[in-house]
PDB file of C-alpha atoms and ligand atoms in Angstrom:
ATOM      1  CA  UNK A   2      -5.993  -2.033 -20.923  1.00  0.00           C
ATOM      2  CA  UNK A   3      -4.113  -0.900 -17.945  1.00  0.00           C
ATOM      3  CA  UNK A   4      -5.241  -1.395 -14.351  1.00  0.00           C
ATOM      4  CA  UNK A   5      -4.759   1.961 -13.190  1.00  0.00           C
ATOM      5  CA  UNK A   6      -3.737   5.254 -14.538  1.00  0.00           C
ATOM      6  CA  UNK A   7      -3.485   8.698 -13.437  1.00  0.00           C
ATOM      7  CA  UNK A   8      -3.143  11.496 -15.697  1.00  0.00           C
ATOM      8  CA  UNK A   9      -2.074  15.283 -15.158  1.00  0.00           C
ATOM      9  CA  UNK A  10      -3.078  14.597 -11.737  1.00  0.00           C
ATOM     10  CA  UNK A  11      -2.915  17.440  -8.950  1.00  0.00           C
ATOM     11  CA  UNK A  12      -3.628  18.208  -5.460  1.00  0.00           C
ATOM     12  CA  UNK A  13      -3.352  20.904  -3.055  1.00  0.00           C
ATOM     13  CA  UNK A  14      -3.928  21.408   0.598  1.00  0.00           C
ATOM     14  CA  UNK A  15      -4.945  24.603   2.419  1.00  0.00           C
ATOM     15  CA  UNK A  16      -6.479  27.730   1.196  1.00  0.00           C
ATOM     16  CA  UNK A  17      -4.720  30.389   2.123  1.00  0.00           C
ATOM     17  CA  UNK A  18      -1.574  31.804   0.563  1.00  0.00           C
ATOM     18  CA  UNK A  19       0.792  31.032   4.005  1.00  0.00           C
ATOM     19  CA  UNK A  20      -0.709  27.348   4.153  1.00  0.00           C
ATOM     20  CA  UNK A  21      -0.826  26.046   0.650  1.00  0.00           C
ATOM     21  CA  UNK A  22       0.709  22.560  -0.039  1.00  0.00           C
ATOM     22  CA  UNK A  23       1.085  21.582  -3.650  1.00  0.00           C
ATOM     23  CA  UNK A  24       1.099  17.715  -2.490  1.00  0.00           C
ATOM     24  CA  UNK A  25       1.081  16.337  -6.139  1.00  0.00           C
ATOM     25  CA  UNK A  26       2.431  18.574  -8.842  1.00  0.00           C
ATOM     26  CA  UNK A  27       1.211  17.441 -12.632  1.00  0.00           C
ATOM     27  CA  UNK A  28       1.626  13.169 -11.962  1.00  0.00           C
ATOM     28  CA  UNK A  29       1.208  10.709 -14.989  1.00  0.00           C
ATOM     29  CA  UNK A  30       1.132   6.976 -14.377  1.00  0.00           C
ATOM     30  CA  UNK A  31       0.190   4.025 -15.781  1.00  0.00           C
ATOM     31  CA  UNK A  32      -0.128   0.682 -13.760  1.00  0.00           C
ATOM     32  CA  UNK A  33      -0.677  -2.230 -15.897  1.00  0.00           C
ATOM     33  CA  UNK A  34      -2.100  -5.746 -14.613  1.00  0.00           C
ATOM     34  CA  UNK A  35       0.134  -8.426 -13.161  1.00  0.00           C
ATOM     35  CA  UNK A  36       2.559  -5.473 -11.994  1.00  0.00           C
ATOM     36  CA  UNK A  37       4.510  -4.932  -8.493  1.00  0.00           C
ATOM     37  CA  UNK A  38       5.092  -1.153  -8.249  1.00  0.00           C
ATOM     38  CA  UNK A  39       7.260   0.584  -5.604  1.00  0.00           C
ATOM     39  CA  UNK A  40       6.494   4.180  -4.847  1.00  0.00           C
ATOM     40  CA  UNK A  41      10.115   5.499  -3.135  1.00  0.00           C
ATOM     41  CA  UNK A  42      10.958   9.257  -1.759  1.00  0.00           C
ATOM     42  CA  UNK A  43      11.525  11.211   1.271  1.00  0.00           C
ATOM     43  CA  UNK A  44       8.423  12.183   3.708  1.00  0.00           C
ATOM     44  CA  UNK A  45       6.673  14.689   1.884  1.00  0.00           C
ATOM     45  CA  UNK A  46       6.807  14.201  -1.465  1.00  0.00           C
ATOM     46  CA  UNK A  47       3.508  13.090  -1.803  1.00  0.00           C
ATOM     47  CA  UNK A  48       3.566   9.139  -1.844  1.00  0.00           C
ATOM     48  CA  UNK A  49       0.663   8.483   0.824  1.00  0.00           C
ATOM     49  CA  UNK A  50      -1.632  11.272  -1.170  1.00  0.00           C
ATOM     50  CA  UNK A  51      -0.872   9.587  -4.441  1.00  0.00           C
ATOM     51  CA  UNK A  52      -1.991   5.841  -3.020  1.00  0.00           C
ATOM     52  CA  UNK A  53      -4.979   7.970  -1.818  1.00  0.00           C
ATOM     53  CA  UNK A  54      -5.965   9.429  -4.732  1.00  0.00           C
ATOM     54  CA  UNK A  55      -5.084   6.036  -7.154  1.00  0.00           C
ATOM     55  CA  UNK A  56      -7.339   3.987  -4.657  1.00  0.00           C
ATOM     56  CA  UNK A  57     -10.583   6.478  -4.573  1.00  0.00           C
ATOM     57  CA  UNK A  58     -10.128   7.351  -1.304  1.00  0.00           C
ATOM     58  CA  UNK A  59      -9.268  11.138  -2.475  1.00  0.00           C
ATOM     59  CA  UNK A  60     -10.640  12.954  -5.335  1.00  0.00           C
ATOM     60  CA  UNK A  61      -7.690  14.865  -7.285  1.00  0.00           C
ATOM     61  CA  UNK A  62      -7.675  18.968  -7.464  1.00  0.00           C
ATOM     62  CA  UNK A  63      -6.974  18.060 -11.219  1.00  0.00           C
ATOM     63  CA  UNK A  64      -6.432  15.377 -13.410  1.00  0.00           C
ATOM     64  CA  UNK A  65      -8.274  11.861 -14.097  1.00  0.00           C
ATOM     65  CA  UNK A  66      -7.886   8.571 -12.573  1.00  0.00           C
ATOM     66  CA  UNK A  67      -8.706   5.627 -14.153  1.00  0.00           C
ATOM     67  CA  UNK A  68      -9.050   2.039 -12.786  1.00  0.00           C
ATOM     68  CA  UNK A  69      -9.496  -0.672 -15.709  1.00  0.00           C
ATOM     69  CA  UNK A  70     -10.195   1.884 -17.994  1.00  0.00           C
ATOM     70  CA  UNK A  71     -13.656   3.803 -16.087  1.00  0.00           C
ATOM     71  CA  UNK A  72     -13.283   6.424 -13.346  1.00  0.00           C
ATOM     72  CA  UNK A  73     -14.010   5.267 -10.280  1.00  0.00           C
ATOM     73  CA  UNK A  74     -17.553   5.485  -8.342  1.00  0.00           C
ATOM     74  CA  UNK A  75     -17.566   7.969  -5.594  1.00  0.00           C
ATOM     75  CA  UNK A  76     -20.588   6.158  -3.477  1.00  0.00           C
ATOM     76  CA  UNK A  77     -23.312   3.760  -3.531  1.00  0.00           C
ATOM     77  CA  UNK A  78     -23.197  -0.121  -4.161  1.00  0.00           C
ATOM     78  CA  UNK A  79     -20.669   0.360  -7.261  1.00  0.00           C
ATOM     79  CA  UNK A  80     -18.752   1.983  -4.657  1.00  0.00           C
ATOM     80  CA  UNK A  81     -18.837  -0.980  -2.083  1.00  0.00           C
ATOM     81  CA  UNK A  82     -18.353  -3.802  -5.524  1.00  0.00           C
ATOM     82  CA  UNK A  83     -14.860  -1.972  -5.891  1.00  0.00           C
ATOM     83  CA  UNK A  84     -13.653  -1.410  -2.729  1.00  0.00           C
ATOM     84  CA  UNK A  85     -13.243  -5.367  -2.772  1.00  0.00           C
ATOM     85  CA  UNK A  86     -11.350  -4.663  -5.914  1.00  0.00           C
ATOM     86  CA  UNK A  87      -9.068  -2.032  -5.035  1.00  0.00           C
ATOM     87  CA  UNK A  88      -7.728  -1.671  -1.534  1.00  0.00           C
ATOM     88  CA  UNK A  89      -5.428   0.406   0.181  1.00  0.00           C
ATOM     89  CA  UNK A  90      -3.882  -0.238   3.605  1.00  0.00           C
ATOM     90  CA  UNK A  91      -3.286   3.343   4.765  1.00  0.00           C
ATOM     91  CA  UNK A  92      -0.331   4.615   6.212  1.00  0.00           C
ATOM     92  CA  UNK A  93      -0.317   4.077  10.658  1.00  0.00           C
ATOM     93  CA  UNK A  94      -3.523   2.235  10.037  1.00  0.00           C
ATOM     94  CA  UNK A  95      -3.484   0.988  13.771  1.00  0.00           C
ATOM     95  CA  UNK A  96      -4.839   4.268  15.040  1.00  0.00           C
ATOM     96  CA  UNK A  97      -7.911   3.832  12.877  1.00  0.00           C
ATOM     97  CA  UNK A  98      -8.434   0.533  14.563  1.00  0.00           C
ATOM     98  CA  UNK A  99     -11.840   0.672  17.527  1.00  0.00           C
ATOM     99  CA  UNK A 100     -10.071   0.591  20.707  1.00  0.00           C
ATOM    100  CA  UNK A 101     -13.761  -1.693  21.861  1.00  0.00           C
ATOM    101  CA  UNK A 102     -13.802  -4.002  19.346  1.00  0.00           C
ATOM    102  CA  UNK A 103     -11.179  -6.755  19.500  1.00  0.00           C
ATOM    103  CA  UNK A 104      -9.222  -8.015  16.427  1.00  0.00           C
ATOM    104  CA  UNK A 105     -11.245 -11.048  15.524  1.00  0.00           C
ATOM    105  CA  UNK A 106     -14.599  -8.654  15.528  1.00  0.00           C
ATOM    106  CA  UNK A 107     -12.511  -6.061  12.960  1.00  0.00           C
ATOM    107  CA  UNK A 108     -12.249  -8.853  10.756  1.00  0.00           C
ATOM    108  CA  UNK A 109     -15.800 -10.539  11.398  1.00  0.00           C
ATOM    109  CA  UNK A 110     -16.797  -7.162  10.154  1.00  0.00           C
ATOM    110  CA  UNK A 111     -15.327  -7.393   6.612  1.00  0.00           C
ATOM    111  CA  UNK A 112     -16.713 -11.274   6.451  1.00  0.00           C
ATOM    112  CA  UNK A 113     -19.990 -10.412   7.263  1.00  0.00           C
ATOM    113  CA  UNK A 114     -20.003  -7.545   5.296  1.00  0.00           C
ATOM    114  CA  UNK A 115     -18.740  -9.054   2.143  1.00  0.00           C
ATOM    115  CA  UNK A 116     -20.808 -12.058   2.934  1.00  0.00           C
ATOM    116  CA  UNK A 117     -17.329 -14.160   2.820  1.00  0.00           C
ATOM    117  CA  UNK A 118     -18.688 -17.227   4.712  1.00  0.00           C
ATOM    118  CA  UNK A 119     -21.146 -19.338   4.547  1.00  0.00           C
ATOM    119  CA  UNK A 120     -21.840 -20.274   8.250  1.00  0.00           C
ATOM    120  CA  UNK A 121     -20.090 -19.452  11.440  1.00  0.00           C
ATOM    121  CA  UNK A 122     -18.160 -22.681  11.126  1.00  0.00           C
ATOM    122  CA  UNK A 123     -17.115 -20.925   7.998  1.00  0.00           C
ATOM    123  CA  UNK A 124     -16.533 -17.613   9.422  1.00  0.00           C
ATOM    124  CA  UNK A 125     -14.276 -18.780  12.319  1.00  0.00           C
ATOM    125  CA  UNK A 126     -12.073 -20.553  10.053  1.00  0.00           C
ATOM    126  CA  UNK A 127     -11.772 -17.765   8.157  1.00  0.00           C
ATOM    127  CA  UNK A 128     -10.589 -15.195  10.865  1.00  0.00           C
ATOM    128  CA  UNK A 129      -8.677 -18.018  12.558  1.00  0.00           C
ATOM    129  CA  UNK A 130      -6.488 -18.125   9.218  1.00  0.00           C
ATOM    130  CA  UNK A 131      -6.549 -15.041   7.727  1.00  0.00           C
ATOM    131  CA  UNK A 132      -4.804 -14.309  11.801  1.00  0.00           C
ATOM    132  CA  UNK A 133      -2.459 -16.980  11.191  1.00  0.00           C
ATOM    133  CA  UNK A 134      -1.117 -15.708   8.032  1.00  0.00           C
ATOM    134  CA  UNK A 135       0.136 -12.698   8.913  1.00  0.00           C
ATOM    135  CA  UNK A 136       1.985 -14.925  11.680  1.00  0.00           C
ATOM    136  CA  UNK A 137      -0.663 -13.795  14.957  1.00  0.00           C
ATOM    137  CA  UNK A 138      -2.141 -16.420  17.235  1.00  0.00           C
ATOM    138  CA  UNK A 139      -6.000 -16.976  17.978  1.00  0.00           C
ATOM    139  CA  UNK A 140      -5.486 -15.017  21.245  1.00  0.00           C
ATOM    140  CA  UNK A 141      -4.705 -12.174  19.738  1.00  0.00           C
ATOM    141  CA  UNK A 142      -7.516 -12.008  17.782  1.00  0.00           C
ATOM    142  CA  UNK A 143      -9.540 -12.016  21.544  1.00  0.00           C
ATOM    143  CA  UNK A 144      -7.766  -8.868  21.979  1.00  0.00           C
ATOM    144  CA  UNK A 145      -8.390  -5.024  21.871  1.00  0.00           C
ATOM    145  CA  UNK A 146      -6.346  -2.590  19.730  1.00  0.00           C
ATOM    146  CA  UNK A 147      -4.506  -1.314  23.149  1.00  0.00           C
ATOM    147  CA  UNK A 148      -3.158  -4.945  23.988  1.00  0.00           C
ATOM    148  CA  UNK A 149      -1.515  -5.350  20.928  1.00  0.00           C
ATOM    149  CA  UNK A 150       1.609  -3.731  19.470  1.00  0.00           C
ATOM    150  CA  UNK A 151       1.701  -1.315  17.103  1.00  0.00           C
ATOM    151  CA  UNK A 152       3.414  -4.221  14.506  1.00  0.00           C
ATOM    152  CA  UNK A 153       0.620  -6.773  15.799  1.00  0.00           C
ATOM    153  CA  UNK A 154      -2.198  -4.135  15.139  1.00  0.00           C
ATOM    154  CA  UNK A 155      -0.520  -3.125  11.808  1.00  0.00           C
ATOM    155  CA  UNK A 156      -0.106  -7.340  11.043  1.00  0.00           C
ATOM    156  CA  UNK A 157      -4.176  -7.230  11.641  1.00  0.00           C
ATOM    157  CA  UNK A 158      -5.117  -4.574   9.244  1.00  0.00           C
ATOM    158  CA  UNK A 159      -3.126  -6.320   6.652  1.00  0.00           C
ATOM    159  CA  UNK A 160      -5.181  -9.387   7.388  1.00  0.00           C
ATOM    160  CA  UNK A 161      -8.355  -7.242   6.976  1.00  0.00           C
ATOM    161  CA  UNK A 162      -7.205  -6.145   3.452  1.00  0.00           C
ATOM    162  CA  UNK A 163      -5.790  -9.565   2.115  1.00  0.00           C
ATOM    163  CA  UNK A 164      -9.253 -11.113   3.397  1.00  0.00           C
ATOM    164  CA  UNK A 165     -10.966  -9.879  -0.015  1.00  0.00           C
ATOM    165  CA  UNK A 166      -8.481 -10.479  -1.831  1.00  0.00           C
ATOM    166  CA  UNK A 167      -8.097  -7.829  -3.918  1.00  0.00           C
ATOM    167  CA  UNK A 168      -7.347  -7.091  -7.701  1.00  0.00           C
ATOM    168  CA  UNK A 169      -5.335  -4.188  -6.631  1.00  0.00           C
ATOM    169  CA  UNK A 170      -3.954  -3.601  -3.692  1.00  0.00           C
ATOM    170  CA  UNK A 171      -1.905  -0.713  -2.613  1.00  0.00           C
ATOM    171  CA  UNK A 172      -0.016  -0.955   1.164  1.00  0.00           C
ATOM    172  CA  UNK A 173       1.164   2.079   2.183  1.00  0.00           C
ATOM    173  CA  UNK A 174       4.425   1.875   4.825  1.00  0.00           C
ATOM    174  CA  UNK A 175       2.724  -1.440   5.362  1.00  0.00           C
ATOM    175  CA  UNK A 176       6.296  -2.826   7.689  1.00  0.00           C
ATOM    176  CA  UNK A 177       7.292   0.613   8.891  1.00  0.00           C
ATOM    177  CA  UNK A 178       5.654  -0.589  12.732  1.00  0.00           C
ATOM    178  CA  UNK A 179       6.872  -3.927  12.024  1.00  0.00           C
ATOM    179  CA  UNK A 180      10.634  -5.411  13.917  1.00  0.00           C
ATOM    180  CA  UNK A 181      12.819  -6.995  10.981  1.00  0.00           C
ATOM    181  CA  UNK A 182      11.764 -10.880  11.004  1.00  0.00           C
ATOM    182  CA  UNK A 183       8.446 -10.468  10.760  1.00  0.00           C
ATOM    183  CA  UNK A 184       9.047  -7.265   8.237  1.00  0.00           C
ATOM    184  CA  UNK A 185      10.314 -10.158   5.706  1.00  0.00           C
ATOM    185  CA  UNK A 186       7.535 -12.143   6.750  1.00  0.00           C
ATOM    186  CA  UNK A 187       5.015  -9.703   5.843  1.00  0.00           C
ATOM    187  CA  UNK A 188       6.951  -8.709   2.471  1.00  0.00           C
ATOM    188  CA  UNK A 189       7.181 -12.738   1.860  1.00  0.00           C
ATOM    189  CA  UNK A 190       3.228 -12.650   2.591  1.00  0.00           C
ATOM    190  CA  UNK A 191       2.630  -9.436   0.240  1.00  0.00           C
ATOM    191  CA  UNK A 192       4.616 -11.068  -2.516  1.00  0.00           C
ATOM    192  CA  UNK A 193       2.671 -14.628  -2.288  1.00  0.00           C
ATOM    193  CA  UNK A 194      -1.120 -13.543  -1.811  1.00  0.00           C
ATOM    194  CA  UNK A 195      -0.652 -10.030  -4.184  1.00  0.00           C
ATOM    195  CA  UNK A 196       1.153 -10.847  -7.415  1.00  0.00           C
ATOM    196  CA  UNK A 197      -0.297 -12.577 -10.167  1.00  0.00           C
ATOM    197  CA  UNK A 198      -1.087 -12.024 -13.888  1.00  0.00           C
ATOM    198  CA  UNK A 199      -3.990  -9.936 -13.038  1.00  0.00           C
ATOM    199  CA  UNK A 200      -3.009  -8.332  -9.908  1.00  0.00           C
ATOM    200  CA  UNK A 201      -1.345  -4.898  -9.186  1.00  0.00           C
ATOM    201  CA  UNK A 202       0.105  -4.416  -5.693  1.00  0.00           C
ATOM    202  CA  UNK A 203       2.009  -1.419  -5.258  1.00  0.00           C
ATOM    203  CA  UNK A 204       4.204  -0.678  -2.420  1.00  0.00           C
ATOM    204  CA  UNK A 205       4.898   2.807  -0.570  1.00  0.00           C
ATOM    205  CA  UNK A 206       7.768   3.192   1.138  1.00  0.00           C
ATOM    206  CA  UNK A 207      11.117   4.968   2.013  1.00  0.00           C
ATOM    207  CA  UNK A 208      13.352   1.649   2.713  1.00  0.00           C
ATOM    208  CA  UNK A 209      14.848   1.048  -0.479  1.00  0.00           C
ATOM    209  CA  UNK A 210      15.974  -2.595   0.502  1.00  0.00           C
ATOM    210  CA  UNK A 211      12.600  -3.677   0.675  1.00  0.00           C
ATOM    211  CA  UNK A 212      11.298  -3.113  -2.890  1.00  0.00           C
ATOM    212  CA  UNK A 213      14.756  -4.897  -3.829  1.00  0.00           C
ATOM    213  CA  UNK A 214      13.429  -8.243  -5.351  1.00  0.00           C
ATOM    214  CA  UNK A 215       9.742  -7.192  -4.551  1.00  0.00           C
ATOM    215  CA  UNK A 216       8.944  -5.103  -6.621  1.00  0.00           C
ATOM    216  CA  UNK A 217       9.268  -5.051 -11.338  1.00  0.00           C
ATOM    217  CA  UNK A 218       9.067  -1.148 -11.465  1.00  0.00           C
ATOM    218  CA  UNK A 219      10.049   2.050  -8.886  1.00  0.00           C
ATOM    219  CA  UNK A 220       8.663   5.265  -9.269  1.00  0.00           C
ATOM    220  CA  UNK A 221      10.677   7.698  -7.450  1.00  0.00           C
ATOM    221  CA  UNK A 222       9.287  10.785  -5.763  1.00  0.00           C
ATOM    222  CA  UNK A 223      10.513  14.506  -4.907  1.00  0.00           C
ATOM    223  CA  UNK A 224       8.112  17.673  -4.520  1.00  0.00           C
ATOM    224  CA  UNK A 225       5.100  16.055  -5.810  1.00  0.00           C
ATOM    225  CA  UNK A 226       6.641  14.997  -8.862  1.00  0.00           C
ATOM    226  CA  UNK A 227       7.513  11.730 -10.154  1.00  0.00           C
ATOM    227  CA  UNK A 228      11.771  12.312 -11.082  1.00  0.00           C
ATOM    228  CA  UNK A 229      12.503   9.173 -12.673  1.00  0.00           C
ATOM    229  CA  UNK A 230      11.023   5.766 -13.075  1.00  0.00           C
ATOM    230  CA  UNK A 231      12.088   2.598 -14.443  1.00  0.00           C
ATOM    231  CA  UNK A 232      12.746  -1.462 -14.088  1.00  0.00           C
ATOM    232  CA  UNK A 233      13.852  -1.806 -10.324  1.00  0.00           C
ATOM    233  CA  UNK A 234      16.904  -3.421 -10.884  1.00  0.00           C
ATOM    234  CA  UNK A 235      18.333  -1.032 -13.460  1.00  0.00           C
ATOM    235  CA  UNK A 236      16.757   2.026 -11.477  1.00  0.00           C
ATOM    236  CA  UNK A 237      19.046   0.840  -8.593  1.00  0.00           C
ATOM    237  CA  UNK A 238      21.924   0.364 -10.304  1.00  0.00           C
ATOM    238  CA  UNK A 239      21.946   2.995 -12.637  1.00  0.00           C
ATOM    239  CA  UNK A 240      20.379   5.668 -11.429  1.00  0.00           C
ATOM    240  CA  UNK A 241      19.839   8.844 -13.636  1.00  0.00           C
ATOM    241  CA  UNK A 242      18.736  11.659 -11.006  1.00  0.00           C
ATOM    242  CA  UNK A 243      21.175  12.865  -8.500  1.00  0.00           C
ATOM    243  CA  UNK A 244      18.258  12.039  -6.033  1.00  0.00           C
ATOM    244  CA  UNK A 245      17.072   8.571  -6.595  1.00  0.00           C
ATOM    245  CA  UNK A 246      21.500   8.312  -6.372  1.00  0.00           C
ATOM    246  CA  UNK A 247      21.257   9.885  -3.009  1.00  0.00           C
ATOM    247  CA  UNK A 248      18.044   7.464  -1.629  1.00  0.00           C
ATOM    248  CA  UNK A 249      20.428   4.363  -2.970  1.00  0.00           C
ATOM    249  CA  UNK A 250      23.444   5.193  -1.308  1.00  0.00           C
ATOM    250  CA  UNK A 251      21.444   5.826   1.846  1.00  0.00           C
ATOM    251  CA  UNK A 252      19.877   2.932   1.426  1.00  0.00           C
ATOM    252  CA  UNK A 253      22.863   0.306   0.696  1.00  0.00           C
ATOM    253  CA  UNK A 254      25.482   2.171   1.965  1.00  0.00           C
ATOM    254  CA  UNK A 255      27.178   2.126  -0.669  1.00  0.00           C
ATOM    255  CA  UNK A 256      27.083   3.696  -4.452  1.00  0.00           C
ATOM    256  CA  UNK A 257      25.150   2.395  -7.111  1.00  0.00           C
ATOM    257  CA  UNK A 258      27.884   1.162  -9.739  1.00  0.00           C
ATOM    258  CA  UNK A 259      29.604  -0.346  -6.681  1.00  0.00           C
ATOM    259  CA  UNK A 260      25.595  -1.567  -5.667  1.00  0.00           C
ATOM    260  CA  UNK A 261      25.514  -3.014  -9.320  1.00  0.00           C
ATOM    261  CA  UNK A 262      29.329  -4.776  -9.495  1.00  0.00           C
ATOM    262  CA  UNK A 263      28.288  -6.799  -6.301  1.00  0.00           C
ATOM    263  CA  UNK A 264      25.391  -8.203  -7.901  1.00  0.00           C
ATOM    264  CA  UNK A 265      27.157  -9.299 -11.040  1.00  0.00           C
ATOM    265  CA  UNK A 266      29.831 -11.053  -9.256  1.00  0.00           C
ATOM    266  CA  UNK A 267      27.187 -12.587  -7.432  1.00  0.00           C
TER     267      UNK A 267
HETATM  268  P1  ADP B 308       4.601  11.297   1.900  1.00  0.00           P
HETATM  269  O1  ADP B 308       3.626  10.183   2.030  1.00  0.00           O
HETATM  270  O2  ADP B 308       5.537  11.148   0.747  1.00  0.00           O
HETATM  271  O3  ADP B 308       5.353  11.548   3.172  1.00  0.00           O
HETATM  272  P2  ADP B 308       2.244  12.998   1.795  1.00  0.00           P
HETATM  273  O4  ADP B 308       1.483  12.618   0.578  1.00  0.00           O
HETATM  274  O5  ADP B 308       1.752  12.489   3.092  1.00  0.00           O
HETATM  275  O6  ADP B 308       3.792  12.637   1.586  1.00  0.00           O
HETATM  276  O7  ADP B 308       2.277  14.568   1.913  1.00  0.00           O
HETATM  277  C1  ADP B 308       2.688  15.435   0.852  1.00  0.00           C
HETATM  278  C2  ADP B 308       2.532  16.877   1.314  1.00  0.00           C
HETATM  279  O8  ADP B 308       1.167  17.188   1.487  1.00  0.00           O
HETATM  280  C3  ADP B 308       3.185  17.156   2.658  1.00  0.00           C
HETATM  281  O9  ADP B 308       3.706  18.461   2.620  1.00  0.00           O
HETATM  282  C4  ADP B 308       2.040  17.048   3.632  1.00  0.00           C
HETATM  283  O10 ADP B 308       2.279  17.829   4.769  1.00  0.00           O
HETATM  284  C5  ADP B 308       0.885  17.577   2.814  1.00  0.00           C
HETATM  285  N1  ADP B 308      -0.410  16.960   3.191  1.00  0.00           N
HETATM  286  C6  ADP B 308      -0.734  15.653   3.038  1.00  0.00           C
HETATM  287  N2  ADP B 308      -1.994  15.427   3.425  1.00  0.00           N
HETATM  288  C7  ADP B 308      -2.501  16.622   3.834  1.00  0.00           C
HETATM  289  C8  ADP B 308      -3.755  17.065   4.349  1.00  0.00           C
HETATM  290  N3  ADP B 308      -4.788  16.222   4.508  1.00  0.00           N
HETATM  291  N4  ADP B 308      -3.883  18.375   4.657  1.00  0.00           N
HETATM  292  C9  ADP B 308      -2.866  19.237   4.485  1.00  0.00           C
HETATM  293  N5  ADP B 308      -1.657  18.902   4.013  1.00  0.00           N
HETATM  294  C10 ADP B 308      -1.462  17.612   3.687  1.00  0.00           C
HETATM  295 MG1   MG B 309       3.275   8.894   3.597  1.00  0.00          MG
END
């Protein structure tokens, strides 16, 4: 059975005729377990209200999602069982962050909640590693949202999500705040806590070099549509639609055959 699957789904924005936004235009997918899926396109062409949709988060205009074969609960406790299954870090999650609460009382929050500890032996240990992980010291966790960075904020919301340790996990533009060493450190991170035989972790994002190696499969976005998808490695080195062609060169400078004759030599 696969883990996730979206069929003939559809969404549109705004009512009237001047402000209508076909966001999602007709998608198909299906996600099986133990995959690493990288959702690639330009802004706009509706990658962050696809993770919404796949996750629950947003019901579809049209179309069915399924998650392990059922449609997902809208409210209530079956609700709260699956959001420890299926998570999604949202796109410039910092700004949803409580500027009053400091970081180790976000994630006290999710521990307590989902009765993760024990004691508060327990729970401190907890908070003090899940921080550490994603490469933040205990003294940030005594801090408030507006003290941080935007990268240490977004490094703290990942935290939050890996803390249940989800089945599926879906990060949208999860290193777009982040500088490049820890960006690889958070990738490195993603890779070692979300793959596994029965995990899906699924990646939005417009930087091309970082589903390189992280992710099995791309799906490639334009206009609400998915254009072309495939294995990652042959999608970036042999690229069938002019556009995915266009987001590779961007991305490598350089053409994919060229992209591709580097990697054989190598
Ligand atoms: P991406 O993540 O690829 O940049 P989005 O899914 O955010 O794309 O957006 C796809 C389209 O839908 C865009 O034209 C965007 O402006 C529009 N859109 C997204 N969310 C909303 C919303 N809540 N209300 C109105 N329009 C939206
Ligand atoms: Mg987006």
């Amino acid at each position: 059975m696969a883990a996730v699957e979206a069929h003939g789904v559809r969404q549109v924005y705004g009512r009237g005729l001047k402000d209508r936004v076909v966001a999602l235009d007709g998608v198909d997918l299906t996600v099986q377990k133990g995959e690493s899926l990288g959702i690639v396109g330009e802004s706009g062409s509706g990658k962050s209200t696809l993770a919404r949709i796949l996750t629950g988060i947003e019901q579809p205009h049209e179309g069915t999602v399924l998650v392990n074969g059922r449609p997902l609960p809208t409210a209530g406790r079956a609700w709260r069982e699956r959001r420890r299954q299926l998570q999604l870090i949202p796109q410039h999650a910092g700004g949803a962050l409580d500027a009053r609460v400091t970081m180790e009382q976000h994630l006290a929050e999710v521990v307590d909640a989902h009765h993760l500890a024990p004691d508060r032996a327990a729970r401190r240990r907890l908070i003090a590693d899940s921080l550490e992980r994603v490469g933040l010291a205990a003294e940030h966790g005594r801090k408030r949202p507006r003290q941080l960075s935007g990268g240490q904020q977004q490094r703290v919301i990942i935290a939050r999500s890996l803390l249940l340790s989800p089945e599926i996990l879906f990060a949208d533009e999860p290193t777009s705040a982040l500088d490049l060493l820890v960006r690889r450190q958070i990738v490195d991170l993603l890779n070692v806590t979300c793959r596994g035989p029965h995990r899906v972790f699924a990646i939005v994002t417009h930087d091309l070099q970082i589903v390189d190696g992280l992710c099995d499969r791309l799906i490639v976005m334009k206009n609400g549509k998915i254009v072309e998808s495939g294995p990652t490695e042959t999608l970036l080195s042999n690229p069938q639609h002019a556009y995915t062609r266009q987001l590779v060169t961007a991305a490598f400078q350089t053409t994919p055959s060229a992209l591709a004759a580097v990697r054989e030599a190598g």
